[in-house]
Coordinates of C-alpha atoms in Angstrom, one line a residue:
M210 CA -154.7 102.0 60.0
S211 CA -157.9 100.8 58.5
D212 CA -161.3 102.5 58.8
G213 CA -162.3 99.9 61.3
D214 CA -159.2 100.5 63.4
S215 CA -159.9 104.2 63.3
E216 CA -163.4 103.6 64.7
V217 CA -162.1 101.4 67.5
S218 CA -159.4 104.0 68.3
T219 CA -162.1 106.7 68.5
T220 CA -164.3 104.5 70.8
V221 CA -161.3 103.8 73.1
S222 CA -160.4 107.5 73.3
T223 CA -164.0 108.5 74.1
L224 CA -164.4 105.9 76.7
T225 CA -161.1 106.7 78.3
E226 CA -162.1 110.3 78.6
R227 CA -165.4 109.2 80.1
V228 CA -163.5 107.2 82.7
R229 CA -161.5 110.2 83.6
L230 CA -164.5 112.5 84.0
A231 CA -166.4 109.8 86.1
H232 CA -163.3 109.4 88.3
R233 CA -163.1 113.1 88.9
A234 CA -166.9 113.2 89.7
G235 CA -166.6 110.4 92.2
T236 CA -163.5 111.4 94.1
S237 CA -163.8 115.1 95.0
H238 CA -160.5 115.1 96.9
D239 CA -158.4 113.3 94.3
D240 CA -157.1 115.1 91.2
R241 CA -154.9 112.4 89.8
E242 CA -155.6 110.8 86.4
P243 CA -157.4 107.5 86.7
R244 CA -155.4 104.4 85.7
D245 CA -156.0 103.2 82.1
L246 CA -156.6 99.5 82.7
M247 CA -156.4 98.6 79.0
A248 CA -152.8 99.9 78.8
D249 CA -151.9 99.2 82.4
P250 CA -153.9 96.2 83.7
A251 CA -154.1 95.4 87.4
W252 CA -152.6 91.9 87.7
T253 CA -149.8 91.9 90.2
E254 CA -149.7 91.2 94.0
D255 CA -149.3 95.0 94.5
D256 CA -152.7 95.5 92.9
L257 CA -154.6 93.4 95.4
G258 CA -157.7 95.2 96.5
V259 CA -157.6 98.1 94.0
P260 CA -160.9 99.1 92.4
L261 CA -161.7 97.9 88.9
P262 CA -162.1 100.3 87.2
D263 CA -160.1 103.0 88.9
S264 CA -163.2 104.8 90.1
A265 CA -164.8 105.7 93.5
H266 CA -167.8 103.6 92.4
A267 CA -166.1 100.5 90.9
C268 CA -168.2 97.3 90.8
S269 CA -165.2 95.0 90.9
V270 CA -161.9 94.6 92.7
C271 CA -158.5 93.2 91.7
L272 CA -157.8 89.7 93.1
P273 CA -154.6 89.1 91.2
T274 CA -153.5 85.7 92.4
W275 CA -154.9 82.2 93.0
D276 CA -154.0 82.6 96.7
A277 CA -155.7 86.0 96.9
V278 CA -158.9 84.4 95.6
V279 CA -158.8 81.6 98.1
G280 CA -157.9 84.2 100.9
Y281 CA -160.9 86.3 99.9
E282 CA -163.3 83.3 99.9
E283 CA -161.9 82.2 103.3
G284 CA -162.1 85.7 104.8
R285 CA -158.4 86.0 105.5
D286 CA -157.5 89.3 106.9
K287 CA -154.4 89.7 104.8
V288 CA -156.7 89.9 101.7
T289 CA -159.9 91.5 103.0
R290 CA -158.1 94.4 104.8
R291 CA -156.6 95.5 101.4
M292 CA -159.9 95.5 99.5
R293 CA -161.1 99.0 98.6
A294 CA -163.9 97.7 96.4
G295 CA -165.9 94.6 95.5
Y296 CA -169.0 93.4 93.7
P297 CA -171.6 95.5 95.5
R298 CA -174.1 92.8 96.5
F299 CA -171.3 90.8 98.0
F300 CA -169.0 93.5 99.4
K301 CA -170.2 96.6 101.2
H302 CA -168.7 99.6 99.4
P303 CA -166.9 102.0 101.8
Q304 CA -169.7 104.6 101.3
V305 CA -172.3 101.9 102.1
E306 CA -170.3 100.8 105.1
R307 CA -170.3 104.4 106.3
L308 CA -174.0 104.6 105.7
F309 CA -174.7 101.4 107.7
A310 CA -172.4 102.7 110.6
A311 CA -174.2 106.0 110.7
A312 CA -177.6 104.4 110.8
R313 CA -176.5 101.9 113.4
A314 CA -175.2 104.8 115.6
E315 CA -178.5 106.7 115.2
I316 CA -181.1 104.0 115.6
A317 CA -179.7 100.7 116.9
L318 CA -179.1 99.3 120.3
E319 CA -175.6 97.9 121.2
D320 CA -176.4 94.3 120.1
E321 CA -178.4 95.2 117.0
H322 CA -177.4 95.2 113.3
V323 CA -178.7 97.5 110.6
V324 CA -179.2 97.0 106.9
V325 CA -180.2 100.1 104.9
L326 CA -182.6 99.5 102.0
P327 CA -183.8 102.0 99.4
T328 CA -187.6 102.0 99.9
R329 CA -190.5 101.2 102.2
G330 CA -191.6 98.4 99.9
A331 CA -188.1 96.7 100.1
V332 CA -187.8 97.0 103.9
Q333 CA -191.3 95.7 104.6
R334 CA -190.6 92.7 102.4
A335 CA -187.2 92.1 104.0
Q336 CA -188.8 92.3 107.5
R337 CA -191.3 89.6 106.7
W338 CA -188.6 87.4 105.1
V339 CA -186.0 87.7 107.9
E340 CA -188.6 87.3 110.6
R341 CA -189.7 84.0 109.1
R342 CA -186.2 82.6 108.7
A343 CA -184.7 83.9 112.0
E344 CA -187.9 83.4 114.0
T345 CA -187.5 86.7 115.8
A346 CA -189.1 90.1 115.7
I347 CA -187.5 92.7 113.4
R348 CA -188.1 96.4 113.5
I349 CA -188.1 99.1 110.8
A350 CA -186.9 102.7 111.0
S351 CA -187.0 105.6 108.5
L352 CA -183.9 107.5 107.6
S353 CA -184.8 110.7 105.7
G354 CA -185.4 109.1 102.3
L355 CA -184.1 105.6 103.0
Q356 CA -185.3 102.7 105.2
A357 CA -183.5 100.6 107.8
L358 CA -184.0 97.0 108.9
V359 CA -182.9 96.8 112.5
V360 CA -182.2 93.2 113.6
P361 CA -180.8 91.3 116.6
Q362 CA -177.5 89.6 116.2
K363 CA -179.2 86.2 115.6
A364 CA -180.8 87.6 112.5
K365 CA -177.8 89.4 111.1
Q366 CA -176.8 86.7 108.6
D367 CA -180.4 86.4 107.2
A368 CA -180.6 90.2 106.9
D369 CA -177.3 90.3 105.0
L370 CA -178.5 87.4 102.7
Y371 CA -181.6 89.4 101.8
W372 CA -179.4 92.3 100.8
R373 CA -177.2 90.1 98.6
F374 CA -179.8 87.9 96.9
S375 CA -182.7 90.3 96.5
G376 CA -180.6 92.9 94.8
E377 CA -182.7 95.7 96.4
V378 CA -179.5 97.6 97.4
V379 CA -178.5 101.1 98.2
S380 CA -175.8 102.1 95.7
S381 CA -172.5 103.7 96.6
R382 CA -173.6 107.0 94.9
Q383 CA -176.9 106.9 96.8
A384 CA -175.1 106.3 100.1
Q385 CA -172.6 109.0 99.4
D386 CA -175.3 111.6 98.6
F387 CA -177.2 110.6 101.7
L388 CA -174.1 111.1 103.9
E389 CA -173.5 114.5 102.3
N390 CA -177.2 115.5 102.9
N391 CA -177.6 115.6 99.1
L392 CA -180.0 112.7 98.5
R393 CA -181.8 113.3 95.2
E394 CA -185.3 112.6 94.2
G395 CA -186.7 111.9 90.8
S396 CA -186.0 109.3 88.1
K397 CA -184.4 109.0 84.8
S398 CA -185.2 105.3 84.4
H399 CA -187.7 106.1 81.6
L400 CA -184.8 107.3 79.4
I401 CA -182.9 104.1 80.0
A402 CA -186.1 102.1 79.4
R403 CA -186.5 103.7 75.9
R404 CA -182.9 102.5 75.0
I405 CA -183.4 99.0 76.4
A406 CA -186.7 98.6 74.7
K407 CA -185.3 99.7 71.3
L408 CA -182.5 97.2 71.6
A409 CA -184.9 94.4 72.7
G410 CA -187.5 95.1 70.0
A411 CA -190.2 96.2 72.5
E412 CA -192.0 99.4 73.4
P413 CA -190.7 101.7 76.2
E414 CA -193.7 100.9 78.4
D415 CA -192.6 97.2 78.3
A416 CA -189.1 97.8 79.8
F417 CA -188.6 98.2 83.5
I418 CA -185.4 99.4 85.2
F419 CA -184.1 98.2 88.6
S420 CA -181.3 98.9 91.0
S421 CA -179.5 95.7 89.9
G422 CA -179.9 92.7 87.6
M423 CA -180.7 90.5 90.5
A424 CA -183.5 92.9 91.6
A425 CA -185.0 92.5 88.1
V426 CA -184.9 88.7 88.3
T427 CA -186.3 88.7 91.8
A428 CA -189.2 90.9 90.8
V429 CA -190.0 88.7 87.8
L430 CA -190.0 85.6 90.1
R431 CA -192.4 87.3 92.5
A432 CA -194.7 88.3 89.6
L433 CA -195.3 84.7 88.6
P434 CA -198.9 83.7 89.5
G435 CA -197.8 80.1 90.0
V436 CA -195.5 81.1 92.8
K437 CA -198.5 82.4 94.8
E438 CA -200.1 79.0 94.1
G439 CA -197.2 77.1 95.6
K440 CA -195.6 75.8 92.4
K441 CA -191.8 75.4 92.0
T442 CA -189.9 76.9 89.2
L443 CA -187.7 75.2 86.6
Q444 CA -184.0 76.2 85.9
L445 CA -182.4 74.9 82.8
E446 CA -178.6 74.8 82.2
F447 CA -176.0 75.7 84.8
P448 CA -176.9 79.2 85.9
Y449 CA -175.2 82.2 87.5
V450 CA -175.1 81.2 91.1
D451 CA -177.6 83.7 92.6
C452 CA -180.2 83.1 89.9
L453 CA -180.6 79.6 91.3
K454 CA -180.4 80.8 94.9
I455 CA -183.3 83.3 94.7
Q456 CA -185.6 80.6 93.3
E457 CA -184.7 78.5 96.4
L458 CA -185.0 81.4 98.8
F459 CA -187.8 83.6 97.5
G460 CA -189.9 81.0 95.6
N461 CA -191.2 77.6 96.5
G462 CA -188.0 75.7 95.5
V463 CA -186.6 75.0 92.1
V464 CA -186.2 71.9 89.9
Y465 CA -182.8 72.1 88.3
L466 CA -181.8 70.5 85.0
N467 CA -178.1 70.9 84.4
D468 CA -178.0 69.6 80.9
A469 CA -181.0 70.6 78.7
T470 CA -180.5 67.8 76.2
G471 CA -181.6 64.2 75.6
E472 CA -184.3 62.3 77.5
S473 CA -184.1 64.5 80.6
F474 CA -184.9 67.5 78.5
D475 CA -187.8 65.7 76.8
E476 CA -189.2 64.8 80.2
A477 CA -188.8 68.4 81.4
L478 CA -190.7 69.6 78.3
Q479 CA -193.5 67.2 79.1
R480 CA -193.7 68.5 82.6
I481 CA -193.8 72.1 81.3
R482 CA -196.7 71.2 78.9
Q483 CA -198.6 69.8 81.9
G484 CA -198.3 73.2 83.7
E485 CA -196.3 71.8 86.6
F486 CA -194.1 74.9 87.0
A487 CA -194.6 78.5 88.0
G488 CA -192.1 79.6 85.5
V489 CA -189.1 78.4 83.4
F490 CA -185.8 80.1 83.7
T491 CA -182.7 79.9 81.5
E492 CA -179.8 82.0 80.4
A493 CA -178.8 82.6 76.8
P494 CA -176.0 81.8 76.8
S495 CA -175.4 80.4 80.3
N496 CA -172.6 81.6 82.6
P497 CA -169.9 80.3 82.7
L498 CA -170.3 77.3 80.3
L499 CA -171.9 79.5 77.6
H500 CA -174.5 76.9 76.6
T501 CA -177.8 77.8 75.0
A502 CA -180.8 75.5 75.3
D503 CA -183.3 74.7 72.5
L504 CA -185.3 77.9 73.1
A505 CA -187.8 77.2 70.4
R506 CA -188.9 73.9 71.9
L507 CA -189.0 75.5 75.4
A508 CA -191.1 78.4 74.2
A509 CA -193.6 76.0 72.5
A510 CA -193.9 73.9 75.7
C511 CA -194.3 76.9 77.9
A512 CA -197.0 78.2 75.6
E513 CA -198.9 74.9 75.7
G514 CA -198.6 74.7 79.5
G515 CA -199.5 78.4 80.1
T516 CA -196.1 78.8 81.8
P517 CA -194.1 82.0 81.7
F518 CA -190.7 81.6 80.1
I519 CA -187.9 83.9 81.3
I520 CA -184.5 84.3 79.6
D521 CA -181.6 86.2 81.1
D522 CA -179.3 87.7 78.5
S523 CA -176.7 89.1 80.8
A524 CA -173.8 87.0 79.4
G525 CA -174.4 88.2 75.8
G526 CA -176.3 91.4 76.1
P527 CA -179.1 92.7 73.8
A528 CA -176.8 93.6 71.0
N529 CA -176.2 89.9 70.6
I530 CA -179.3 88.2 72.0
Q531 CA -182.9 88.8 71.0
G532 CA -184.5 86.9 73.8
L533 CA -188.0 88.2 73.2
R534 CA -188.2 86.0 70.1
F535 CA -188.9 83.2 72.6
A536 CA -189.4 84.5 76.1
D537 CA -192.3 86.2 77.8
V538 CA -189.8 88.3 79.8
V539 CA -186.1 88.9 79.3
T540 CA -184.0 90.0 82.3
G541 CA -180.5 91.3 82.2
S542 CA -177.8 93.0 84.2
L543 CA -177.0 96.5 82.8
T544 CA -173.9 96.5 85.1
K545 CA -172.1 94.4 82.5
W546 CA -171.9 94.9 78.7
L547 CA -174.4 97.7 78.5
S548 CA -172.5 99.9 80.9
G549 CA -169.1 98.7 79.8
M550 CA -167.4 100.9 82.4
G551 CA -168.0 98.7 85.5
D552 CA -168.9 101.7 87.6
V553 CA -172.6 101.5 88.0
M554 CA -175.2 98.8 89.1
A555 CA -178.5 98.4 87.3
G556 CA -180.8 95.8 85.8
A557 CA -183.8 95.5 83.5
A558 CA -186.8 93.3 82.8
T559 CA -188.4 93.6 79.4
V560 CA -191.8 92.1 78.6
R561 CA -192.8 90.7 75.2
P562 CA -195.7 92.8 74.1
D563 CA -197.8 89.9 72.7
S564 CA -197.1 87.5 75.6
P565 CA -200.4 86.2 77.1
H566 CA -198.8 87.1 80.5
A567 CA -197.8 90.7 79.4
N568 CA -200.5 92.7 81.3
A569 CA -199.9 90.8 84.6
F570 CA -196.1 91.3 84.2
R571 CA -196.4 95.0 83.3
E572 CA -198.6 95.8 86.3
F573 CA -196.4 94.0 88.8
L574 CA -193.0 95.2 87.4
A575 CA -194.2 98.8 87.2
I576 CA -194.7 98.7 90.9
E577 CA -191.6 96.8 91.7
S578 CA -189.3 99.0 89.6
T579 CA -190.6 102.2 91.3
E580 CA -191.6 101.3 94.8
T581 CA -189.3 98.5 95.7
A582 CA -186.0 98.6 93.8
P583 CA -185.8 101.7 91.7
L584 CA -182.5 102.8 90.0
Y585 CA -181.2 105.9 91.9
I586 CA -181.2 109.0 89.7
G587 CA -177.4 109.5 90.1
D588 CA -176.7 106.0 88.9
A589 CA -179.2 106.4 86.0
E590 CA -177.3 109.5 84.8
V591 CA -174.0 107.6 84.8
L592 CA -175.6 104.6 83.0
L593 CA -177.1 106.9 80.3
S594 CA -173.6 108.2 79.6
N595 CA -172.1 104.8 79.5
L596 CA -174.7 103.5 77.1
K597 CA -173.3 105.7 74.4
G598 CA -171.5 103.7 71.8
Y599 CA -172.7 100.4 73.2
E600 CA -173.2 98.6 69.8
E601 CA -169.9 99.8 68.4
R602 CA -168.2 98.6 71.6
M603 CA -169.8 95.2 71.4
A604 CA -168.7 94.7 67.8
T605 CA -165.0 94.9 69.0
V606 CA -165.8 92.7 72.0
N607 CA -167.4 90.1 69.9
A608 CA -164.5 90.0 67.5
N609 CA -162.0 89.7 70.3
G610 CA -164.1 87.0 72.1
A611 CA -164.3 84.8 69.0
E612 CA -160.6 85.2 68.1
L613 CA -159.5 84.4 71.6
A614 CA -161.8 81.4 71.9
A615 CA -160.4 80.0 68.6
W616 CA -156.8 80.7 69.6
L617 CA -157.2 79.1 72.9
A618 CA -159.0 76.1 71.4
A619 CA -155.9 75.5 69.2
H620 CA -153.4 75.9 72.0
P621 CA -151.6 72.7 73.0
A622 CA -151.9 73.5 76.7
V623 CA -155.6 74.0 76.7
E624 CA -158.1 71.1 77.2
T625 CA -161.5 72.7 76.6
V626 CA -162.8 76.1 75.7
W627 CA -166.4 77.2 76.1
H628 CA -167.7 79.9 73.8
P629 CA -170.9 80.2 71.8
S630 CA -168.9 80.3 68.5
L631 CA -167.4 76.8 69.1
G632 CA -169.1 73.5 68.3
D633 CA -172.8 73.4 67.4
T634 CA -174.1 77.0 67.2
T635 CA -177.7 76.1 66.2
N636 CA -179.4 77.1 69.4
Y637 CA -177.4 80.2 69.9
D638 CA -177.9 81.3 66.3
A639 CA -181.7 81.0 66.7
V640 CA -181.6 83.8 69.3
K641 CA -178.7 85.8 67.9
A642 CA -179.6 89.4 67.1
K643 CA -179.3 90.6 63.5
G644 CA -175.8 92.0 63.2
G645 CA -174.9 90.5 66.6
G646 CA -172.0 88.2 67.5
Y647 CA -171.1 85.5 69.9
G648 CA -170.0 87.7 72.8
G649 CA -166.9 88.4 74.8
L650 CA -167.4 85.9 77.6
L651 CA -165.6 82.6 77.4
S652 CA -164.2 79.9 79.8
F653 CA -161.4 77.4 79.5
V654 CA -159.5 74.7 81.4
L655 CA -155.9 73.5 80.9
K656 CA -154.9 69.9 80.1
N657 CA -152.7 70.0 83.2
Q658 CA -155.1 71.7 85.7
K659 CA -152.5 71.6 88.5
R660 CA -150.8 74.4 86.6
T661 CA -153.9 76.7 86.5
P662 CA -152.8 78.8 89.6
K663 CA -149.4 79.4 88.0
V664 CA -151.0 80.4 84.7
F665 CA -153.5 82.7 86.4
D666 CA -150.9 84.4 88.6
N667 CA -148.9 85.2 85.4
L668 CA -151.8 86.4 83.3
K669 CA -151.2 90.1 82.6
V670 CA -154.8 91.3 82.3
C671 CA -157.1 92.7 85.0
K672 CA -158.2 90.0 87.4
G673 CA -161.4 90.1 89.5
P674 CA -165.1 89.3 89.6
S675 CA -167.7 90.5 87.2
F676 CA -167.5 90.9 83.4
G677 CA -168.5 93.3 80.6
T678 CA -165.9 96.0 81.0
I679 CA -164.0 97.7 78.3
F680 CA -160.8 96.2 79.7
T681 CA -160.2 92.5 79.6
L682 CA -161.1 90.8 82.9
A683 CA -160.3 87.3 84.1
C684 CA -161.1 85.2 87.2
P685 CA -161.1 81.6 88.4
Y686 CA -164.9 81.7 88.2
T687 CA -165.8 78.4 90.0
L688 CA -163.5 79.2 92.9
L689 CA -165.1 82.6 93.3
A690 CA -168.7 81.7 92.8
H691 CA -168.8 78.2 94.3
Y692 CA -165.9 77.9 96.7
H693 CA -167.9 76.0 99.3
E694 CA -169.6 73.6 96.8
L695 CA -166.8 72.7 94.4
E696 CA -167.7 69.0 94.4
W697 CA -171.3 69.8 93.3
T698 CA -170.1 72.1 90.5
E699 CA -167.7 69.3 89.3
D700 CA -170.7 67.0 89.2
C701 CA -172.5 69.6 87.1
G702 CA -169.6 69.7 84.6
V703 CA -168.1 72.9 85.8
P704 CA -164.4 72.3 86.7
A705 CA -163.0 73.8 89.9
N706 CA -160.0 75.1 87.9
L707 CA -162.1 76.8 85.2
L708 CA -160.9 80.3 84.1
R709 CA -163.4 82.7 82.8
V710 CA -162.5 85.6 80.6
S711 CA -164.4 88.7 79.6
T712 CA -162.7 90.3 76.6
G713 CA -162.4 94.1 76.4
I714 CA -161.8 96.4 73.5
E715 CA -158.0 96.3 73.5
S716 CA -156.4 95.1 70.2
F717 CA -156.6 91.4 69.9
E718 CA -152.8 91.2 69.6
T719 CA -152.5 92.8 73.1
I720 CA -155.0 90.2 74.5
R721 CA -153.4 87.3 72.7
A722 CA -149.9 88.2 73.9
A723 CA -151.0 88.3 77.5
F724 CA -152.5 84.8 77.2
E725 CA -149.6 83.4 75.2
E726 CA -147.1 84.5 77.9
A727 CA -149.2 83.2 80.7
L728 CA -149.6 79.8 79.0
T729 CA -145.9 79.3 78.9
H730 CA -146.4 78.4 82.6
A731 CA -148.8 75.6 81.7

């Protein structure tokens, strides 16, 4: 075994032990050893609904077959009743469901619905938003450290949408502690901010930690002076679905440019220079097509137009992406690569110290990250533990991602592979961190797309939403994220049968063997 292999083995051993301890901490009545999803992935029909990872606070769930994904999207009982976890903003964790039920029993009338939020700031903002949309009165109630939005049935859907899109959520640990009369005060976000700032090349006072990545993006959107002036925002490249949704729902609307190249891009740059937009948003790279726009030209146009430029680095993470080279603010989900474990939600927004908008952002984000959507101290402690070994972990992920992308691109059954290492890498290389790589997130489609369900069903890796875990994770991304708008995504160049893969830290031979066997069904 080489020295490099020895380092990977040590990392895997350390992380496996951390999973075991986290599992024990989260399930007080369960003494079994947690499932090692790198050695024993959750991929069969029998695994439908199991948490990914095997933890009481998992942020993903196994949807092992094409039919299970469709059943989940259509709300079929045979799928939903087996789900013991899910992505927290979309799926109410069992502890959160218990919290909502307890609050409803205590403060709601028979025909009222309750959504519990973490802070007074969050619930007051939710009240105003839901009242405007539902055109009905909404009331607020306090819950010994948490806040409740109490709504009539006609406003239930809007209240649930606020929970999903704002990201200002109560976590499963926070809910559990509340139900056990052990809700904790205090914060350890400043310790996480130091780590994030160091990775991003900023000062600790320029990094702000939130309860989720979407809460960070939402806070940055609200901080834009142009939003208060009624200006729309601009989104470049096909984005993660909710990044576009929050600009539609919480801003003044969004102008969307799917392909940031050619004459359309030149026109967008001109409009930016003229100061038309409240802010310009893009991802580096984008999810799921892994494109990176010409960030240098965008930054120059934004500077000329006095327009804040926001880059989200969630798909690559700060070990690979140095977004502050170009952006005024970098947002990111800490749930993904930085945690690696998939058992805690968190997000960050980091301000470029020499940005002309820095002071305004600092002032606003300091309030939002403490008074609206703070990271619960119990979650902060878990994240601090998970952050250990982040750079070493990403080196293995990067190698696996690049190798798998190249292998798939050469496979006779594969039509197209999207990964930052393939094709023209100029734009990505401009933002790539020193010592960084091209990341572990990739997407592909088959030449015979009718065979995609069969290939997916026979793929022996963990299968479910989210990415960034130490175990390889795959999903039919477009089906999961855009099930009710598949024609629109096709028009945007995102095929309905696209498969997205997040490589873990298993040996590449293990990963390759799983895909090689699955592709025999293509």
